[in-house]
Amino acid sequence: MLRNWRGSDTPAPSVKLMEINEASFDLQSRIWIRDPGDSDFLGIRGRFVKDVTDRFEAAGISIPYPHRTVEGSLDTSGRERSEAISDD
């Protein structure tokens, strides 16, 4: 199933799609840890997330980052700045 898995396969991990956004799939997953006293919970969680990410990549699933174009202008004449300095 998942590499480096220190969780329990019974019950199996579950995944629920919560939302599809412009640049993400928001998933909720539930995993069981074989030893509830395991002090490396964050390490187990991190490996789980990494394994899921690797499997998405292996399956060719990717989500492109959104691209934005910002247009505008900037007055660089310095007139307002010099007037503000002379008012002091």
GROMACS .gro file of N, CA and C in nm:
model
  264
    1MET      N    1   0.083  -0.119   0.000
    1MET     CA    2   0.000   0.000   0.000
    1MET      C    3   0.087   0.125   0.000
    2LEU      N    4   0.119   0.179   0.115
    2LEU     CA    5   0.204   0.298   0.124
    2LEU      C    6   0.341   0.258   0.174
    3ARG      N    7   0.445   0.324   0.122
    3ARG     CA    8   0.582   0.295   0.165
    3ARG      C    9   0.604   0.346   0.308
    4ASN      N   10   0.694   0.282   0.378
    4ASN     CA   11   0.734   0.326   0.512
    4ASN      C   12   0.615   0.343   0.606
    5TRP      N   13   0.515   0.263   0.588
    5TRP     CA   14   0.390   0.281   0.662
    5TRP      C   15   0.402   0.222   0.801
    6ARG      N   16   0.381   0.305   0.903
    6ARG     CA   17   0.382   0.257   1.041
    6ARG      C   18   0.243   0.267   1.101
    7GLY      N   19   0.148   0.291   1.014
    7GLY     CA   20   0.010   0.294   1.060
    7GLY      C   21  -0.051   0.156   1.048
    8SER      N   22  -0.176   0.146   1.079
    8SER     CA   23  -0.247   0.019   1.071
    8SER      C   24  -0.327   0.013   0.942
    9ASP      N   25  -0.328  -0.103   0.878
    9ASP     CA   26  -0.408  -0.120   0.756
    9ASP      C   27  -0.552  -0.158   0.788
   10THR      N   28  -0.581  -0.184   0.916
   10THR     CA   29  -0.717  -0.219   0.956
   10THR      C   30  -0.760  -0.128   1.069
   11PRO      N   31  -0.859  -0.047   1.055
   11PRO     CA   32  -0.930  -0.022   0.930
   11PRO      C   33  -0.840   0.052   0.831
   12ALA      N   34  -0.874   0.040   0.704
   12ALA     CA   35  -0.794   0.102   0.598
   12ALA      C   36  -0.800   0.254   0.610
   13PRO      N   37  -0.693   0.322   0.568
   13PRO     CA   38  -0.699   0.469   0.563
   13PRO      C   39  -0.815   0.512   0.474
   14SER      N   40  -0.877   0.623   0.507
   14SER     CA   41  -0.987   0.675   0.424
   14SER      C   42  -0.952   0.815   0.378
   15VAL      N   43  -1.002   0.849   0.262
   15VAL     CA   44  -0.979   0.981   0.205
   15VAL      C   45  -1.111   1.034   0.153
   16LYS      N   46  -1.139   1.160   0.183
   16LYS     CA   47  -1.263   1.225   0.139
   16LYS      C   48  -1.225   1.355   0.069
   17LEU      N   49  -1.277   1.374  -0.052
   17LEU     CA   50  -1.255   1.499  -0.124
   17LEU      C   51  -1.346   1.605  -0.064
   18MET      N   52  -1.287   1.709  -0.007
   18MET     CA   53  -1.365   1.813   0.059
   18MET      C   54  -1.400   1.927  -0.037
   19GLU      N   55  -1.303   1.964  -0.123
   19GLU     CA   56  -1.326   2.078  -0.212
   19GLU      C   57  -1.224   2.076  -0.325
   20ILE      N   58  -1.267   2.123  -0.442
   20ILE     CA   59  -1.176   2.141  -0.555
   20ILE      C   60  -1.160   2.291  -0.575
   21ASN      N   61  -1.037   2.338  -0.561
   21ASN     CA   62  -1.008   2.480  -0.578
   21ASN      C   63  -0.929   2.501  -0.705
   22GLU      N   64  -0.899   2.626  -0.735
   22GLU     CA   65  -0.826   2.661  -0.855
   22GLU      C   66  -0.687   2.597  -0.858
   23ALA      N   67  -0.623   2.586  -0.743
   23ALA     CA   68  -0.486   2.533  -0.739
   23ALA      C   69  -0.469   2.424  -0.634
   24SER      N   70  -0.578   2.356  -0.598
   24SER     CA   71  -0.563   2.248  -0.500
   24SER      C   72  -0.686   2.158  -0.498
   25PHE      N   73  -0.663   2.037  -0.455
   25PHE     CA   74  -0.770   1.947  -0.414
   25PHE      C   75  -0.758   1.942  -0.262
   26ASP      N   76  -0.863   1.976  -0.191
   26ASP     CA   77  -0.860   1.968  -0.045
   26ASP      C   78  -0.913   1.831  -0.004
   27LEU      N   79  -0.826   1.751   0.053
   27LEU     CA   80  -0.861   1.616   0.094
   27LEU      C   81  -0.859   1.605   0.245
   28GLN      N   82  -0.948   1.524   0.298
   28GLN     CA   83  -0.946   1.490   0.440
   28GLN      C   84  -0.915   1.342   0.448
   29SER      N   85  -0.811   1.308   0.520
   29SER     CA   86  -0.775   1.166   0.532
   29SER      C   87  -0.773   1.126   0.679
   30ARG      N   88  -0.805   1.001   0.700
   30ARG     CA   89  -0.802   0.945   0.835
   30ARG      C   90  -0.717   0.819   0.831
   31ILE      N   91  -0.622   0.814   0.922
   31ILE     CA   92  -0.535   0.698   0.931
   31ILE      C   93  -0.534   0.648   1.075
   32TRP      N   94  -0.509   0.520   1.090
   32TRP     CA   95  -0.496   0.459   1.221
   32TRP      C   96  -0.349   0.431   1.244
   33ILE      N   97  -0.301   0.465   1.361
   33ILE     CA   98  -0.161   0.439   1.396
   33ILE      C   99  -0.156   0.309   1.475
   34ARG      N  100  -0.067   0.222   1.433
   34ARG     CA  101  -0.054   0.089   1.495
   34ARG      C  102  -0.031   0.099   1.645
   35ASP      N  103   0.056   0.192   1.687
   35ASP     CA  104   0.089   0.208   1.829
   35ASP      C  105   0.050   0.349   1.872
   36PRO      N  106  -0.065   0.365   1.941
   36PRO     CA  107  -0.110   0.498   1.982
   36PRO      C  108  -0.010   0.572   2.069
   37GLY      N  109   0.080   0.499   2.134
   37GLY     CA  110   0.182   0.562   2.217
   37GLY      C  111   0.304   0.606   2.138
   38ASP      N  112   0.301   0.587   2.007
   38ASP     CA  113   0.415   0.623   1.922
   38ASP      C  114   0.435   0.774   1.929
   39SER      N  115   0.552   0.815   1.971
   39SER     CA  116   0.578   0.959   1.987
   39SER      C  117   0.612   1.026   1.855
   40ASP      N  118   0.619   0.950   1.746
   40ASP     CA  119   0.654   1.007   1.616
   40ASP      C  120   0.531   1.029   1.529
   41PHE      N  121   0.421   1.074   1.588
   41PHE     CA  122   0.298   1.096   1.512
   41PHE      C  123   0.321   1.188   1.394
   42LEU      N  124   0.392   1.300   1.416
   42LEU     CA  125   0.414   1.395   1.306
   42LEU      C  126   0.497   1.334   1.195
   43GLY      N  127   0.594   1.250   1.230
   43GLY     CA  128   0.673   1.181   1.128
   43GLY      C  129   0.587   1.085   1.047
   44ILE      N  130   0.499   1.011   1.115
   44ILE     CA  131   0.409   0.918   1.047
   44ILE      C  132   0.317   0.995   0.954
   45ARG      N  133   0.261   1.104   1.003
   45ARG     CA  134   0.172   1.188   0.922
   45ARG      C  135   0.247   1.242   0.801
   46GLY      N  136   0.368   1.291   0.822
   46GLY     CA  137   0.448   1.346   0.713
   46GLY      C  138   0.478   1.243   0.606
   47ARG      N  139   0.511   1.120   0.647
   47ARG     CA  140   0.537   1.013   0.550
   47ARG      C  141   0.410   0.977   0.473
   48PHE      N  142   0.297   0.977   0.543
   48PHE     CA  143   0.169   0.949   0.477
   48PHE      C  144   0.141   1.053   0.369
   49VAL      N  145   0.155   1.181   0.403
   49VAL     CA  146   0.131   1.289   0.306
   49VAL      C  147   0.229   1.278   0.189
   50LYS      N  148   0.356   1.251   0.217
   50LYS     CA  149   0.457   1.238   0.112
   50LYS      C  150   0.424   1.120   0.020
   51ASP      N  151   0.385   1.007   0.077
   51ASP     CA  152   0.349   0.891  -0.004
   51ASP      C  153   0.229   0.919  -0.093
   52VAL      N  154   0.128   0.987  -0.040
   52VAL     CA  155   0.011   1.023  -0.120
   52VAL      C  156   0.052   1.116  -0.234
   53THR      N  157   0.135   1.216  -0.203
   53THR     CA  158   0.183   1.309  -0.305
   53THR      C  159   0.261   1.235  -0.413
   54ASP      N  160   0.349   1.144  -0.374
   54ASP     CA  161   0.426   1.065  -0.471
   54ASP      C  162   0.335   0.981  -0.560
   55ARG      N  163   0.231   0.924  -0.502
   55ARG     CA  164   0.139   0.842  -0.582
   55ARG      C  165   0.060   0.927  -0.679
   56PHE      N  166   0.023   1.048  -0.640
   56PHE     CA  167  -0.044   1.140  -0.734
   56PHE      C  168   0.049   1.168  -0.851
   57GLU      N  169   0.175   1.201  -0.821
   57GLU     CA  170   0.272   1.231  -0.927
   57GLU      C  171   0.293   1.111  -1.017
   58ALA      N  172   0.305   0.991  -0.960
   58ALA     CA  173   0.325   0.869  -1.040
   58ALA      C  174   0.206   0.842  -1.132
   59ALA      N  175   0.088   0.882  -1.090
   59ALA     CA  176  -0.033   0.863  -1.171
   59ALA      C  177  -0.053   0.977  -1.270
   60GLY      N  178   0.039   1.074  -1.271
   60GLY     CA  179   0.028   1.186  -1.364
   60GLY      C  180  -0.073   1.292  -1.322
   61ILE      N  181  -0.108   1.293  -1.194
   61ILE     CA  182  -0.203   1.392  -1.143
   61ILE      C  183  -0.124   1.513  -1.097
   62SER      N  184  -0.153   1.627  -1.158
   62SER     CA  185  -0.088   1.751  -1.116
   62SER      C  186  -0.189   1.864  -1.124
   63ILE      N  187  -0.165   1.964  -1.046
   63ILE     CA  188  -0.252   2.081  -1.044
   63ILE      C  189  -0.165   2.202  -1.073
   64PRO      N  190  -0.185   2.266  -1.188
   64PRO     CA  191  -0.100   2.381  -1.221
   64PRO      C  192  -0.131   2.499  -1.130
   65TYR      N  193  -0.027   2.576  -1.103
   65TYR     CA  194  -0.047   2.697  -1.026
   65TYR      C  195  -0.120   2.799  -1.111
   66PRO      N  196  -0.210   2.878  -1.052
   66PRO     CA  197  -0.279   2.979  -1.131
   66PRO      C  198  -0.182   3.091  -1.169
   67HIS      N  199  -0.204   3.148  -1.284
   67HIS     CA  200  -0.121   3.260  -1.330
   67HIS      C  201  -0.206   3.386  -1.329
   68ARG      N  202  -0.150   3.493  -1.280
   68ARG     CA  203  -0.219   3.621  -1.272
   68ARG      C  204  -0.138   3.726  -1.345
   69THR      N  205  -0.207   3.816  -1.411
   69THR     CA  206  -0.142   3.930  -1.475
   69THR      C  207  -0.190   4.055  -1.403
   70VAL      N  208  -0.097   4.130  -1.349
   70VAL     CA  209  -0.130   4.253  -1.279
   70VAL      C  210  -0.082   4.368  -1.366
   71GLU      N  211  -0.174   4.458  -1.398
   71GLU     CA  212  -0.139   4.572  -1.482
   71GLU      C  213  -0.165   4.700  -1.405
   72GLY      N  214  -0.089   4.801  -1.436
   72GLY     CA  215  -0.106   4.930  -1.371
   72GLY      C  216   0.008   5.021  -1.409
   73SER      N  217   0.013   5.135  -1.347
   73SER     CA  218   0.122   5.229  -1.374
   73SER      C  219   0.171   5.286  -1.242
   74LEU      N  220   0.291   5.339  -1.246
   74LEU     CA  221   0.353   5.394  -1.127
   74LEU      C  222   0.415   5.527  -1.165
   75ASP      N  223   0.378   5.632  -1.094
   75ASP     CA  224   0.435   5.764  -1.120
   75ASP      C  225   0.568   5.773  -1.046
   76THR      N  226   0.675   5.785  -1.122
   76THR     CA  227   0.808   5.792  -1.063
   76THR      C  228   0.870   5.930  -1.074
   77SER      N  229   0.785   6.032  -1.100
   77SER     CA  230   0.840   6.167  -1.116
   77SER      C  231   0.895   6.223  -0.985
   78GLY      N  232   0.848   6.174  -0.871
   78GLY     CA  233   0.899   6.218  -0.742
   78GLY      C  234   0.839   6.349  -0.694
   79ARG      N  235   0.746   6.405  -0.766
   79ARG     CA  236   0.689   6.536  -0.730
   79ARG      C  237   0.621   6.531  -0.593
   80GLU      N  238   0.535   6.433  -0.570
   80GLU     CA  239   0.465   6.425  -0.441
   80GLU      C  240   0.564   6.408  -0.327
   81ARG      N  241   0.664   6.328  -0.346
   81ARG     CA  242   0.761   6.304  -0.240
   81ARG      C  243   0.837   6.432  -0.206
   82SER      N  244   0.881   6.506  -0.307
   82SER     CA  245   0.957   6.628  -0.279
   82SER      C  246   0.868   6.734  -0.214
   83GLU      N  247   0.740   6.740  -0.250
   83GLU     CA  248   0.649   6.835  -0.185
   83GLU      C  249   0.628   6.797  -0.039
   84ALA      N  250   0.616   6.668  -0.012
   84ALA     CA  251   0.596   6.622   0.125
   84ALA      C  252   0.719   6.653   0.211
   85ILE      N  253   0.837   6.639   0.157
   85ILE     CA  254   0.959   6.667   0.231
   85ILE      C  255   0.971   6.816   0.260
   86SER      N  256   0.935   6.901   0.164
   86SER     CA  257   0.948   7.045   0.184
   86SER      C  258   0.844   7.100   0.281
   87ASP      N  259   0.735   7.028   0.306
   87ASP     CA  260   0.633   7.073   0.400
   87ASP      C  261   0.678   7.061   0.545
   88ASP      N  262   0.781   6.983   0.575
   88ASP     CA  263   0.827   6.962   0.713
   88ASP      C  264   0.883   7.085   0.769
   0.00000   0.00000   0.00000
